[in-house]
Amino acid sequence: MTLPQITVLGECVADAFTEPASARNELALRVLPGGGPANTAVALARLGTPARFLARLSGDVFGRLFRAHLEASGVDLSHAVEAAEPSTLAVAELDNQGQATFSFHAQATADWQWTSGELAGVNLADTACLHSGSLALVKKPGAAVVEDFLAAAASRATISIDPNVRPLLVHPEVYRARLAHWCGLADVLRLSEDDLDLLLPGTPPEQACDTWHAAGARLVVITRGADGALASLDGERVRVPAVATPVVDTVGAGDSFTAGLLHHLGTHGLLGGRLTDLRPGDVEAACLFATQVAALTCSVAGPNPPWQDQLAQFATDKAVVRHLDSTH
């Protein structure tokens, strides 16, 4: 079975994690390829979906790391731009629960310098879904170019957006000012509970879903960490539990959830338009699958989503455990 292609547009960021150093006046960093859109593209490709990544990749040491990582995961980089600017760096500090706090080094880096000419030659004829979001949609000067590209693609592809708010780098008000416009473009809006708190402080998730439906998004999914996910399809709610797993860190979990969601919808022929054939049962099944992908990402260090065979083994192991529990 040939799965529909999903194209992802956005940034690739060097995620640097602090590690114990050999001397007190030193700081050791372990650098892993990251960035929300890049993580989603990698997760899609590893699940078996043909994934194309539209990115501006620097030629520096981090950019070379990104390119090798993406290609090794099976991501199509045929339309990636070879950028002269340096790569974006994010330094992550993890708390006791594996939650990461980032500090960004992103001034005038490659990811935000999109021009309309760089995207003009991209053919979306074979693309069933175009996914974007995160900093690529808010960082100038390229943000407007990305928005225009999404708007032009909406006539032929399902549009998926993940705001992925980064308040240390861009004030949440910038996201709030553009969110209604994004909902007008998007068929799928996936965001975290932390994003919700920043975008609509004090607003119950159900009310937020209705607000974003009214702005144009048909499917809104809010991931809630250990509490699972809430999905709303034109106001019809679906709730799914999280999958219990030992957590190393949560970096990239939301990106993996998005990939799992889109992959599952694609495998069932539900991408490629305005989601007119989508039903609440389809949404529930896709979210249940996505929680498994996110759980496996949480079980390892950094944004390292699972491969298809790892996910199949994980599902088998879970089924065996459920069977054993039911026989006692």
Short mmCIF file of C-alpha atoms in Angstrom, two decimals:
data_model
loop_
_atom_site.label_atom_id
_atom_site.label_comp_id
_atom_site.label_asym_id
_atom_site.label_seq_id
_atom_site.Cartn_x
_atom_site.Cartn_y
_atom_site.Cartn_z
CA MET A 1 0.00 0.00 0.00
CA THR A 2 1.39 3.39 -1.02
CA LEU A 3 0.67 6.01 1.63
CA PRO A 4 -0.06 9.64 0.71
CA GLN A 5 2.79 12.10 0.94
CA ILE A 6 2.90 14.64 3.75
CA THR A 7 5.00 17.78 3.30
CA VAL A 8 6.32 19.58 6.39
CA LEU A 9 7.53 23.18 6.32
CA GLY A 10 9.54 24.75 9.13
CA GLU A 11 12.66 24.81 11.21
CA CYS A 12 15.34 22.36 12.30
CA VAL A 13 16.98 23.33 15.60
CA ALA A 14 20.06 22.03 17.40
CA ASP A 15 18.78 20.89 20.81
CA ALA A 16 21.67 21.03 23.27
CA PHE A 17 21.21 19.20 26.60
CA THR A 18 23.41 19.90 29.61
CA GLU A 19 25.47 17.00 30.90
CA PRO A 20 27.93 16.52 33.80
CA ALA A 21 31.28 18.12 32.97
CA SER A 22 34.74 16.93 33.92
CA ALA A 23 35.54 20.20 35.72
CA ARG A 24 33.49 22.64 37.81
CA ASN A 25 34.14 25.56 35.47
CA GLU A 26 33.03 23.67 32.35
CA LEU A 27 29.66 23.03 30.74
CA ALA A 28 29.19 19.88 28.68
CA LEU A 29 26.45 19.79 26.06
CA ARG A 30 25.01 16.87 24.11
CA VAL A 31 23.57 18.15 20.83
CA LEU A 32 20.68 16.39 19.12
CA PRO A 33 18.79 17.43 15.96
CA GLY A 34 15.43 18.93 16.91
CA GLY A 35 12.90 21.62 16.08
CA GLY A 36 9.16 20.92 16.02
CA PRO A 37 8.61 20.65 12.25
CA ALA A 38 11.80 18.61 11.74
CA ASN A 39 10.79 16.23 14.55
CA THR A 40 7.38 15.76 12.92
CA ALA A 41 8.93 15.05 9.52
CA VAL A 42 11.30 12.48 11.05
CA ALA A 43 8.49 10.78 12.96
CA LEU A 44 6.32 10.59 9.84
CA ALA A 45 9.10 9.05 7.78
CA ARG A 46 9.97 6.51 10.46
CA LEU A 47 6.31 5.46 10.63
CA GLY A 48 6.36 4.80 6.90
CA THR A 49 4.66 7.90 5.52
CA PRO A 50 6.45 9.52 2.54
CA ALA A 51 7.61 12.73 4.25
CA ARG A 52 9.11 15.72 2.47
CA PHE A 53 10.72 18.48 4.55
CA LEU A 54 10.91 22.05 3.29
CA ALA A 55 13.67 23.62 5.37
CA ARG A 56 16.54 26.05 5.15
CA LEU A 57 19.55 24.00 6.26
CA SER A 58 22.81 25.74 7.08
CA GLY A 59 26.13 24.41 5.90
CA ASP A 60 27.59 24.71 9.41
CA VAL A 61 28.34 21.81 11.76
CA PHE A 62 24.76 21.72 13.05
CA GLY A 63 23.28 21.92 9.56
CA ARG A 64 25.35 18.95 8.47
CA LEU A 65 24.10 17.05 11.54
CA PHE A 66 20.50 17.92 10.63
CA ARG A 67 20.86 16.77 7.06
CA ALA A 68 22.42 13.43 8.02
CA HIS A 69 19.73 12.81 10.67
CA LEU A 70 16.84 13.63 8.34
CA GLU A 71 18.19 11.58 5.45
CA ALA A 72 18.93 8.60 7.72
CA SER A 73 15.30 8.69 8.85
CA GLY A 74 14.08 8.61 5.25
CA VAL A 75 12.96 12.23 4.94
CA ASP A 76 12.91 13.70 1.41
CA LEU A 77 15.15 16.80 1.35
CA SER A 78 14.97 17.39 -2.40
CA HIS A 79 13.51 20.87 -1.85
CA ALA A 80 15.56 21.85 1.22
CA VAL A 81 17.42 25.14 0.75
CA GLU A 82 21.19 25.22 1.28
CA ALA A 83 21.31 28.32 3.49
CA ALA A 84 24.28 30.60 4.08
CA GLU A 85 23.11 31.67 7.55
CA PRO A 86 24.00 29.76 10.75
CA SER A 87 21.76 27.16 12.40
CA THR A 88 19.44 27.85 15.31
CA LEU A 89 20.59 26.55 18.71
CA ALA A 90 18.32 25.75 21.68
CA VAL A 91 19.83 24.85 25.06
CA ALA A 92 17.52 22.63 27.12
CA GLU A 93 17.45 22.21 30.89
CA LEU A 94 15.40 19.28 32.18
CA ASP A 95 13.51 19.22 35.48
CA ASN A 96 12.91 16.12 37.61
CA GLN A 97 9.89 15.13 35.50
CA GLY A 98 11.82 15.33 32.23
CA GLN A 99 10.14 18.60 31.18
CA ALA A 100 12.46 20.86 29.22
CA THR A 101 13.00 24.60 29.51
CA PHE A 102 14.74 26.08 26.47
CA SER A 103 16.92 29.11 25.89
CA PHE A 104 17.29 30.03 22.23
CA HIS A 105 20.15 31.38 20.14
CA ALA A 106 18.21 32.30 17.03
CA GLN A 107 19.13 35.80 15.88
CA ALA A 108 19.30 36.00 12.05
CA THR A 109 19.63 32.22 11.72
CA ALA A 110 18.80 30.18 8.62
CA ASP A 111 15.32 29.00 9.61
CA TRP A 112 13.54 32.35 9.41
CA GLN A 113 14.89 33.76 6.12
CA TRP A 114 12.37 32.27 3.68
CA THR A 115 11.74 34.11 0.40
CA SER A 116 8.81 33.51 -1.90
CA GLY A 117 11.24 32.50 -4.64
CA GLU A 118 12.58 29.62 -2.54
CA LEU A 119 9.10 28.08 -2.29
CA ALA A 120 7.84 29.02 -5.75
CA GLY A 121 9.15 25.86 -7.39
CA VAL A 122 7.70 23.41 -4.87
CA ASN A 123 5.19 21.08 -6.53
CA LEU A 124 2.43 19.95 -4.15
CA ALA A 125 0.58 17.80 -6.67
CA ASP A 126 1.43 14.60 -4.76
CA THR A 127 1.04 16.12 -1.29
CA ALA A 128 -2.09 15.08 0.62
CA CYS A 129 -1.28 17.17 3.69
CA LEU A 130 0.92 20.20 4.36
CA HIS A 131 1.99 20.63 7.98
CA SER A 132 3.69 23.66 9.49
CA GLY A 133 3.79 25.77 12.62
CA SER A 134 6.08 26.62 15.49
CA LEU A 135 8.55 29.46 15.07
CA ALA A 136 8.49 29.36 11.26
CA LEU A 137 5.01 30.90 11.35
CA VAL A 138 5.92 33.83 13.63
CA LYS A 139 9.59 34.69 13.10
CA LYS A 140 10.25 37.50 10.66
CA PRO A 141 11.07 37.93 7.84
CA GLY A 142 10.00 34.49 6.62
CA ALA A 143 6.73 34.06 8.56
CA ALA A 144 4.59 35.90 6.02
CA VAL A 145 6.09 33.83 3.20
CA VAL A 146 5.20 30.61 5.04
CA GLU A 147 1.64 31.82 5.67
CA ASP A 148 1.21 32.68 1.99
CA PHE A 149 2.48 29.23 0.99
CA LEU A 150 -0.04 27.54 3.29
CA ALA A 151 -2.85 29.69 1.92
CA ALA A 152 -1.95 28.79 -1.66
CA ALA A 153 -1.75 25.07 -0.80
CA ALA A 154 -5.13 24.96 0.94
CA SER A 155 -6.98 24.45 -2.33
CA ARG A 156 -5.29 21.10 -2.94
CA ALA A 157 -4.08 19.71 0.41
CA THR A 158 -5.21 19.25 4.00
CA ILE A 159 -3.53 21.94 6.12
CA SER A 160 -2.20 21.06 9.58
CA ILE A 161 -0.80 23.64 12.01
CA ASP A 162 0.92 23.27 15.40
CA PRO A 163 1.50 26.70 17.05
CA ASN A 164 4.14 25.29 19.47
CA VAL A 165 4.44 28.56 21.39
CA ARG A 166 7.97 29.55 22.44
CA PRO A 167 7.47 32.55 24.78
CA LEU A 168 11.18 33.06 25.47
CA LEU A 169 11.80 33.75 21.80
CA VAL A 170 8.52 35.25 20.56
CA HIS A 171 5.94 36.92 22.80
CA PRO A 172 2.67 34.93 22.98
CA GLU A 173 0.80 38.03 21.81
CA VAL A 174 2.39 37.55 18.38
CA TYR A 175 0.86 34.06 18.21
CA ARG A 176 -2.49 35.31 19.52
CA ALA A 177 -2.63 37.98 16.84
CA ARG A 178 -2.20 35.39 14.05
CA LEU A 179 -4.09 32.41 15.49
CA ALA A 180 -7.53 33.22 14.04
CA HIS A 181 -5.90 33.60 10.61
CA TRP A 182 -4.16 30.23 11.02
CA CYS A 183 -7.46 28.59 11.98
CA GLY A 184 -8.90 30.00 8.77
CA LEU A 185 -6.15 28.17 6.87
CA ALA A 186 -6.03 24.98 8.93
CA ASP A 187 -8.10 21.82 8.81
CA VAL A 188 -6.14 20.39 11.76
CA LEU A 189 -4.94 22.43 14.74
CA ARG A 190 -2.83 20.47 17.23
CA LEU A 191 -1.47 22.15 20.33
CA SER A 192 -0.46 21.36 23.88
CA GLU A 193 -2.12 22.31 27.14
CA ASP A 194 0.84 24.64 27.76
CA ASP A 195 0.14 26.32 24.41
CA LEU A 196 -3.50 26.75 25.41
CA ASP A 197 -2.51 28.44 28.68
CA LEU A 198 -0.36 30.91 26.75
CA LEU A 199 -2.81 31.55 23.91
CA LEU A 200 -6.08 31.72 25.85
CA PRO A 201 -5.16 32.02 29.54
CA GLY A 202 -7.82 30.67 31.89
CA THR A 203 -9.98 29.28 29.08
CA PRO A 204 -11.36 25.73 29.48
CA PRO A 205 -10.18 23.41 26.69
CA GLU A 206 -13.71 22.80 25.39
CA GLN A 207 -14.38 26.52 25.09
CA ALA A 208 -11.04 27.01 23.33
CA CYS A 209 -11.96 24.30 20.82
CA ASP A 210 -15.24 26.06 20.03
CA THR A 211 -13.41 29.37 19.59
CA TRP A 212 -11.03 27.81 17.09
CA HIS A 213 -13.81 25.94 15.29
CA ALA A 214 -15.59 29.26 14.83
CA ALA A 215 -12.40 30.65 13.29
CA GLY A 216 -12.28 27.81 10.76
CA ALA A 217 -10.39 24.77 12.12
CA ARG A 218 -12.46 21.57 11.74
CA LEU A 219 -10.32 19.30 13.93
CA VAL A 220 -8.74 20.67 17.11
CA VAL A 221 -6.57 18.38 19.25
CA ILE A 222 -5.19 19.47 22.63
CA THR A 223 -2.58 17.14 24.10
CA ARG A 224 -2.57 17.08 27.91
CA GLY A 225 0.54 15.11 28.87
CA ALA A 226 -0.25 12.37 31.38
CA ASP A 227 -3.96 13.19 31.02
CA GLY A 228 -4.07 12.11 27.38
CA ALA A 229 -5.69 14.22 24.69
CA LEU A 230 -8.92 16.04 23.94
CA ALA A 231 -10.02 16.15 20.30
CA SER A 232 -12.92 18.12 18.91
CA LEU A 233 -14.33 17.59 15.42
CA ASP A 234 -16.75 20.40 14.63
CA GLY A 235 -17.68 20.44 18.32
CA GLU A 236 -18.00 16.66 18.82
CA ARG A 237 -15.55 15.76 21.60
CA VAL A 238 -13.33 12.70 21.91
CA ARG A 239 -11.05 12.02 24.89
CA VAL A 240 -8.27 9.45 24.90
CA PRO A 241 -5.98 8.42 27.78
CA ALA A 242 -2.22 8.68 27.71
CA VAL A 243 -0.16 5.50 27.41
CA ALA A 244 1.73 4.74 30.61
CA THR A 245 5.47 4.59 30.02
CA PRO A 246 8.69 5.38 31.92
CA VAL A 247 9.54 8.99 31.01
CA VAL A 248 13.15 9.96 30.24
CA ASP A 249 12.09 13.37 28.91
CA THR A 250 9.15 14.85 27.02
CA VAL A 251 11.16 16.59 24.29
CA GLY A 252 9.52 16.04 20.92
CA ALA A 253 6.51 14.18 22.33
CA GLY A 254 3.98 16.65 20.93
CA ASP A 255 5.66 16.59 17.52
CA SER A 256 5.51 12.79 17.54
CA PHE A 257 1.84 12.90 18.51
CA THR A 258 1.14 15.15 15.53
CA ALA A 259 3.00 12.76 13.24
CA GLY A 260 1.10 9.77 14.62
CA LEU A 261 -2.21 11.57 14.15
CA LEU A 262 -1.49 12.58 10.54
CA HIS A 263 0.05 9.20 9.68
CA HIS A 264 -3.02 7.34 10.93
CA LEU A 265 -5.39 9.65 9.06
CA GLY A 266 -3.30 9.21 5.92
CA THR A 267 -3.27 5.41 6.14
CA HIS A 268 -7.08 5.47 6.25
CA GLY A 269 -7.44 7.73 3.22
CA LEU A 270 -8.72 10.70 5.20
CA LEU A 271 -6.19 13.33 4.10
CA GLY A 272 -6.18 15.36 0.92
CA GLY A 273 -9.04 17.78 1.43
CA ARG A 274 -11.25 19.39 4.02
CA LEU A 275 -11.68 16.22 6.15
CA THR A 276 -15.24 15.84 4.89
CA ASP A 277 -15.24 12.05 5.43
CA LEU A 278 -13.79 12.28 8.95
CA ARG A 279 -15.93 10.94 11.80
CA PRO A 280 -15.41 11.04 15.61
CA GLY A 281 -14.50 7.33 15.60
CA ASP A 282 -11.72 8.02 13.09
CA VAL A 283 -10.43 10.82 15.30
CA GLU A 284 -10.43 8.59 18.38
CA ALA A 285 -8.52 5.83 16.59
CA ALA A 286 -5.96 8.30 15.24
CA CYS A 287 -5.44 9.88 18.67
CA LEU A 288 -5.04 6.49 20.36
CA PHE A 289 -2.35 5.63 17.82
CA ALA A 290 -0.70 9.02 18.28
CA THR A 291 -0.48 8.56 22.07
CA GLN A 292 1.56 5.40 21.49
CA VAL A 293 3.99 7.24 19.22
CA ALA A 294 4.32 10.04 21.80
CA ALA A 295 4.83 7.55 24.66
CA LEU A 296 7.72 5.85 22.89
CA THR A 297 9.32 9.24 22.23
CA CYS A 298 9.09 10.04 25.96
CA SER A 299 10.81 6.76 26.82
CA VAL A 300 14.13 7.81 25.23
CA ALA A 301 16.36 10.89 25.48
CA GLY A 302 15.67 13.85 23.23
CA PRO A 303 13.45 14.12 20.16
CA ASN A 304 13.97 10.56 18.94
CA PRO A 305 10.64 9.21 17.58
CA PRO A 306 10.10 5.48 17.08
CA TRP A 307 10.45 3.49 13.91
CA GLN A 308 7.50 1.51 12.57
CA ASP A 309 8.82 -1.85 13.84
CA GLN A 310 9.44 -0.41 17.33
CA LEU A 311 5.86 0.84 17.45
CA ALA A 312 4.52 -2.54 16.33
CA GLN A 313 6.52 -4.29 19.06
CA PHE A 314 5.33 -1.73 21.62
CA ALA A 315 1.70 -2.35 20.67
CA THR A 316 2.24 -6.13 20.89
CA ASP A 317 3.84 -5.83 24.33
CA LYS A 318 0.96 -3.68 25.57
CA ALA A 319 -1.56 -6.22 24.26
CA VAL A 320 0.25 -9.07 26.05
CA VAL A 321 0.22 -7.11 29.31
CA ARG A 322 -3.51 -6.40 28.97
CA HIS A 323 -4.16 -10.11 28.30
CA LEU A 324 -2.15 -11.21 31.33
CA ASP A 325 -3.93 -8.66 33.52
CA SER A 326 -7.32 -9.94 32.35
CA THR A 327 -6.47 -13.56 33.24
CA HIS A 328 -5.66 -12.77 36.88
#
